[in-house]
Tab-separated table of C-alpha atoms in Angstrom:
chain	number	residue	atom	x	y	z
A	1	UNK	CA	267.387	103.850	118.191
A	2	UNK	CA	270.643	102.201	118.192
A	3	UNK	CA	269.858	99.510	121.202
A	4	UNK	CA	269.573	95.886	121.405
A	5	UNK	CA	267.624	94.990	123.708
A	6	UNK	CA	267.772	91.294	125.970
A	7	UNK	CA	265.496	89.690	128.575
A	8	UNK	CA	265.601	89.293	130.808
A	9	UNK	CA	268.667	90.213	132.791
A	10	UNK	CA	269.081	86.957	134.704
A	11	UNK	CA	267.850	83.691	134.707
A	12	UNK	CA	268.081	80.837	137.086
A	13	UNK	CA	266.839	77.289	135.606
A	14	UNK	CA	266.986	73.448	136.323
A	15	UNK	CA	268.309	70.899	133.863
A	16	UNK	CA	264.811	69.718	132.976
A	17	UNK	CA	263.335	72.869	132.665
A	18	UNK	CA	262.321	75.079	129.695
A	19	UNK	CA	263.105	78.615	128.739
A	20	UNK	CA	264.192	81.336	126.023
A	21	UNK	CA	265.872	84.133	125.548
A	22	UNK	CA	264.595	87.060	123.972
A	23	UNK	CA	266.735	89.489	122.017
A	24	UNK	CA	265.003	92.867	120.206
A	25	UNK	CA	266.277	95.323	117.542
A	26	UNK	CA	265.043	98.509	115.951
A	27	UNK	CA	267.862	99.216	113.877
A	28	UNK	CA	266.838	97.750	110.395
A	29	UNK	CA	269.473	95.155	110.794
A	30	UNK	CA	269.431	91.971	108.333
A	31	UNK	CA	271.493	90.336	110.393
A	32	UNK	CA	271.607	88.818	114.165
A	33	UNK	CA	273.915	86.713	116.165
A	34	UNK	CA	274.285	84.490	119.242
A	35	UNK	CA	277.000	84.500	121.173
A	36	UNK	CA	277.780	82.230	124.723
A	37	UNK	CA	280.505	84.004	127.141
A	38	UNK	CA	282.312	82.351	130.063
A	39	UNK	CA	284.100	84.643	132.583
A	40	UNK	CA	287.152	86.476	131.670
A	41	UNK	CA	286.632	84.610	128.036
A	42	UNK	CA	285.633	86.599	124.788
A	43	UNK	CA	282.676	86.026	123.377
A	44	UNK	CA	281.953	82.706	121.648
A	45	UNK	CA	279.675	82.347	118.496
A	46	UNK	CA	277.009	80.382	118.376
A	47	UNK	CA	274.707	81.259	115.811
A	48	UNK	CA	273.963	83.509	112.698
A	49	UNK	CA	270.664	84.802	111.026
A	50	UNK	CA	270.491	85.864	107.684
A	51	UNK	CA	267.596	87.951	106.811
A	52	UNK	CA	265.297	85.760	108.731
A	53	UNK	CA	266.911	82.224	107.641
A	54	UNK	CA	269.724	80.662	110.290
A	55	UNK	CA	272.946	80.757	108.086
A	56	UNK	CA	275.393	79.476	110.305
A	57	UNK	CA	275.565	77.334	113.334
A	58	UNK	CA	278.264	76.704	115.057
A	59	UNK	CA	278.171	73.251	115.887
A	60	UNK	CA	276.042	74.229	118.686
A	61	UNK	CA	274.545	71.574	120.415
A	62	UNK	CA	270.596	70.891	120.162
A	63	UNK	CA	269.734	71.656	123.779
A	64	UNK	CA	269.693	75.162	122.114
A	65	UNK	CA	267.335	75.900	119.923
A	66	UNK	CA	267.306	79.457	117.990
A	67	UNK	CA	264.460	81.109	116.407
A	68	UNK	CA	264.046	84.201	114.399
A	69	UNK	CA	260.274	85.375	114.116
A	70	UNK	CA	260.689	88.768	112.323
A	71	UNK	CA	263.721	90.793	111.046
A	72	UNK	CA	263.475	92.848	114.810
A	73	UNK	CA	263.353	89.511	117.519
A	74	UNK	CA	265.715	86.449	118.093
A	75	UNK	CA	264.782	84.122	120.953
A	76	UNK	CA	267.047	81.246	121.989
A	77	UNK	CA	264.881	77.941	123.419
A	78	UNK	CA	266.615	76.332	125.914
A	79	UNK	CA	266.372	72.849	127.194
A	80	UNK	CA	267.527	69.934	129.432
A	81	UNK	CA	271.013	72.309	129.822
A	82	UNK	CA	273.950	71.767	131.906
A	83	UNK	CA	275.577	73.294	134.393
A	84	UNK	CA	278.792	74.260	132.002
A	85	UNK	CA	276.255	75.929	130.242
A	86	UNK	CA	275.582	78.759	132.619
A	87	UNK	CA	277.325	81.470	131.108
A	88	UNK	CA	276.138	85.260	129.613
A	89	UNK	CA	274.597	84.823	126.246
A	90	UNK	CA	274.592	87.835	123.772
A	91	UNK	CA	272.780	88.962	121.269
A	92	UNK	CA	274.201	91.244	118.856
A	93	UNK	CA	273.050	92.413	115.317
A	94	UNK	CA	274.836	93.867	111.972
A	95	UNK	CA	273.167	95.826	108.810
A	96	UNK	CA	273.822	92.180	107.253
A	97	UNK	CA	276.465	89.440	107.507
A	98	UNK	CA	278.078	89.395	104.429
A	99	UNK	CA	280.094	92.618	104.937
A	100	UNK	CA	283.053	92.304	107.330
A	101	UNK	CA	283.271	96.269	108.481
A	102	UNK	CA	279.082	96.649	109.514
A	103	UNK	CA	280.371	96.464	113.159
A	104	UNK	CA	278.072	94.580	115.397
A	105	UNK	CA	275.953	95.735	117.679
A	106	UNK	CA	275.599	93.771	121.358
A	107	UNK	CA	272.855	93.657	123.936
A	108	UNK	CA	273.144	93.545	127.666
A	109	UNK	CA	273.255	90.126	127.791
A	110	UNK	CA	271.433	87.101	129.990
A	111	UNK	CA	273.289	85.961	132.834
A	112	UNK	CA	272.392	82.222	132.832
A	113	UNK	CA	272.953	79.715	135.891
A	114	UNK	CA	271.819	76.131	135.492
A	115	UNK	CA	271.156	74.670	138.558
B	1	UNK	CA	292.162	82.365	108.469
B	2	UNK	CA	292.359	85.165	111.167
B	3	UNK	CA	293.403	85.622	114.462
B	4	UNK	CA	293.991	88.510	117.060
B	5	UNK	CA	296.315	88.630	119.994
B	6	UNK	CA	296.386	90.458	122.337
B	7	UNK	CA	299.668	91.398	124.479
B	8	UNK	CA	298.947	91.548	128.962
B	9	UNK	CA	295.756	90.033	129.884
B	10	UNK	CA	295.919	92.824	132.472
B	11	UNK	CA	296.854	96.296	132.647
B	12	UNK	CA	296.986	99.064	135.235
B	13	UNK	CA	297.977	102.660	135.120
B	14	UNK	CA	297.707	105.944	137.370
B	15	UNK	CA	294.453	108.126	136.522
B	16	UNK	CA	295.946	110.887	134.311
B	17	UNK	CA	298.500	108.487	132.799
B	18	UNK	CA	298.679	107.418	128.845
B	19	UNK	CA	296.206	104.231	128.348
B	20	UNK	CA	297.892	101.983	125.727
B	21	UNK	CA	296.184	98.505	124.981
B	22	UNK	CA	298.142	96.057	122.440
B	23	UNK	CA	296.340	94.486	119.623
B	24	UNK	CA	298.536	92.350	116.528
B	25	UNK	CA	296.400	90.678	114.226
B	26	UNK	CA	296.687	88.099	111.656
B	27	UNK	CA	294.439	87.735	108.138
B	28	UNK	CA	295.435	86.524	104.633
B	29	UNK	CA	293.278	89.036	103.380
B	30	UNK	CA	292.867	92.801	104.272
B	31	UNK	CA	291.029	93.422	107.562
B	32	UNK	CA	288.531	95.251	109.556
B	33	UNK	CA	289.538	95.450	112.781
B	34	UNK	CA	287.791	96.260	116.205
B	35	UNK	CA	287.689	97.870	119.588
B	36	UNK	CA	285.015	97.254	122.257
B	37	UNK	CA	284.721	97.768	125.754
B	38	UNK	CA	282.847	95.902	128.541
B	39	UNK	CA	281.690	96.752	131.727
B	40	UNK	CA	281.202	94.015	134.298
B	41	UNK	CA	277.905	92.188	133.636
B	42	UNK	CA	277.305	94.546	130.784
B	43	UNK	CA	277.130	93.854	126.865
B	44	UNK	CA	280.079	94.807	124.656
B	45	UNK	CA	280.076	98.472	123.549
B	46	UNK	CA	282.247	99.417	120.074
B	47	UNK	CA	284.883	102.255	120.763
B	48	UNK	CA	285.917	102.305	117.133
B	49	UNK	CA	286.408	100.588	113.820
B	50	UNK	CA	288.948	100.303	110.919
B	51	UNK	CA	288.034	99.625	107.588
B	52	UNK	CA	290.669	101.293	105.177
B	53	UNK	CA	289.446	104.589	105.358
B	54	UNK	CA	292.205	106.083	107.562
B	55	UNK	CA	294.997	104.530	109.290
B	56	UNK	CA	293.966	106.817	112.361
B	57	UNK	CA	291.094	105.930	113.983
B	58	UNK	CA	289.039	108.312	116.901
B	59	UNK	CA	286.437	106.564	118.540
B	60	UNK	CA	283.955	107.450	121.798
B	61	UNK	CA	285.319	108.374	125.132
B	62	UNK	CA	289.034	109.857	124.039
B	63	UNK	CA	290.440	106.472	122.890
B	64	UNK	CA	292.008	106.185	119.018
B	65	UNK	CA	293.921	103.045	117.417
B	66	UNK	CA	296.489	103.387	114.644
B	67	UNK	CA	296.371	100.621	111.728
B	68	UNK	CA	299.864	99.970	111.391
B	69	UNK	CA	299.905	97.487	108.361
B	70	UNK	CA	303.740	96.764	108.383
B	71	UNK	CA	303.626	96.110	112.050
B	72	UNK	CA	300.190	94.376	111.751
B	73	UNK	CA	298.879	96.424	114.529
B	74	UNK	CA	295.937	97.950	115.960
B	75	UNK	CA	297.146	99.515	119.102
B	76	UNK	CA	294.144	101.589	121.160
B	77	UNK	CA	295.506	104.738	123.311
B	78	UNK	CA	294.071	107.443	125.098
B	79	UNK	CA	296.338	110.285	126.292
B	80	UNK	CA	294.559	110.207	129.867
B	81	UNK	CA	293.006	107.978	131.874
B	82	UNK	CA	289.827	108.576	134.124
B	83	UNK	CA	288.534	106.458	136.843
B	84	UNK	CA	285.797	105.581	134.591
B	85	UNK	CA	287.620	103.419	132.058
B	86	UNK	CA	288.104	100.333	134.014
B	87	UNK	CA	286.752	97.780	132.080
B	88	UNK	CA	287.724	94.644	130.077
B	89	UNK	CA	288.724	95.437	126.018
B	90	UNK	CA	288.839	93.163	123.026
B	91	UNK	CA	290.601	93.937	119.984
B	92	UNK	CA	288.764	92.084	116.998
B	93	UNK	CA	288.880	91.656	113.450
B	94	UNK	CA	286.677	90.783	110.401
B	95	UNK	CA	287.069	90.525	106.939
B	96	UNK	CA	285.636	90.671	103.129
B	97	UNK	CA	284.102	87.730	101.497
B	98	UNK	CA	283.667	84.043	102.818
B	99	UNK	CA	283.681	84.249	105.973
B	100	UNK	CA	282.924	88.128	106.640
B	101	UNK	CA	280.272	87.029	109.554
B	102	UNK	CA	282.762	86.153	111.779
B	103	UNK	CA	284.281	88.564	114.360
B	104	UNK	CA	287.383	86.916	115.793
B	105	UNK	CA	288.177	88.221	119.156
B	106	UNK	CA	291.458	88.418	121.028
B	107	UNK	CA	291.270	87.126	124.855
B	108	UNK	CA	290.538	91.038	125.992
B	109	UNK	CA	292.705	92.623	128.148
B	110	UNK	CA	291.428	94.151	131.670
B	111	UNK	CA	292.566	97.494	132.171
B	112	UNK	CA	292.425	98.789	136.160
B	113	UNK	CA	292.889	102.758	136.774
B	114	UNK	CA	294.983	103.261	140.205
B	115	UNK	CA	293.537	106.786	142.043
């Protein structure tokens, strides 16, 4: 199974409400990423997991909240966003992070609009 | 510190006509460098890779990229184009040691197939 799976697909929130994203891999993968992209951008980095432990952020700010419950699922909280944040957020995951040419695999992404 | 560019944001050609998509990169130390491909409102999907194992690359679908170190290039061909190709690319690179999580992208290039 070489898939990363995302849900869901779309989702359509207010600025005071709460929701996450899920993000699922069966790979064996140490390593799992979150990325924000804008249209007709390339992807942006947000964060990094490490074998379980967040190892980089990227001076995201705290409206987003990641979590990593198990080596296979990320979830990204979301809360009190703004509109500029609507965007698709990716998931994507790597044998590890500390070797440069374990490509990255993406999911589908979650088209987000914040209303 | 590394960077990618990538030369025409956009690019057309006739179906049956030679695909070539213009990656130069920069990195102080040697790279791995990237091809994916994304469909609209789809995930990113790697075409191929380089990491130092040969300077000609074949990937999925017909495309290849040469690693041209003099040149600092990573240009991505394929001899003929099908309808089906459409799609936005990014060239990226990666590298060794400090740092090695991060997957610079260029700014993609769309690539439109004319019947």
């Amino acid at each position: 199974d070489t898939e990363v799976t995302q849900t869901p697909k779309h989702l359509v929130m207010g600025m005071t409400n709460k929701k996450s994203l899920k993000c699922e891999q069966h790979m064996g993968h140490r390593a799992m990423y979150w990325y924000k992209q804008k249209a007709k951008k390339p992807p942006e980095l947000m964060f990094v997991y490490s074998y379980e432990k967040l190892s980089i952020n990227e001076s995201v700010p705290s409206r987003f909240s990641p979590e990593c419950p198990n080596s296979s699922l990320l979830n990204l909280h979301l809360h009190a966003l703004q509109p500029e944040d609507s965007a698709l957020y990716l998931c994507a995951s790597s044998q590890d992070s500390g070797a440069g040419f374990n490509e990255q695999f993406f999911g589908p992404g979650t088209r987000l609009t914040v209303l | 510190a590394q960077s990618v560019t990538q030369l025409g944001s956009h690019v057309s050609v006739s179906e049956g006509a030679l695909v070539l998509l213009r990656c130069n990169y920069s990195s102080s130390v040697p790279p791995y460098l990237f091809w994916y491909v994304q469909y609209p409102n789809q995930g990113l999907q790697l075409l191929l890779k380089y990491t130092s194992a040969a300077t000609l690359v074949k990937g999925i679908n017909g495309f290849e990229a040469e690693f041209k170190k003099s040149e600092t290039s990573f240009h991505l061909t394929k001899p003929s184009a099908h309808m089906s190709d459409a799609a936005e690319y990014f060239c990226a690179v990666s590298r060794s040691g400090a740092g090695s999580y991060q997957l610079t992208f260029g700014k993609g290039t769309k690539l439109s197939v004319i019947p």
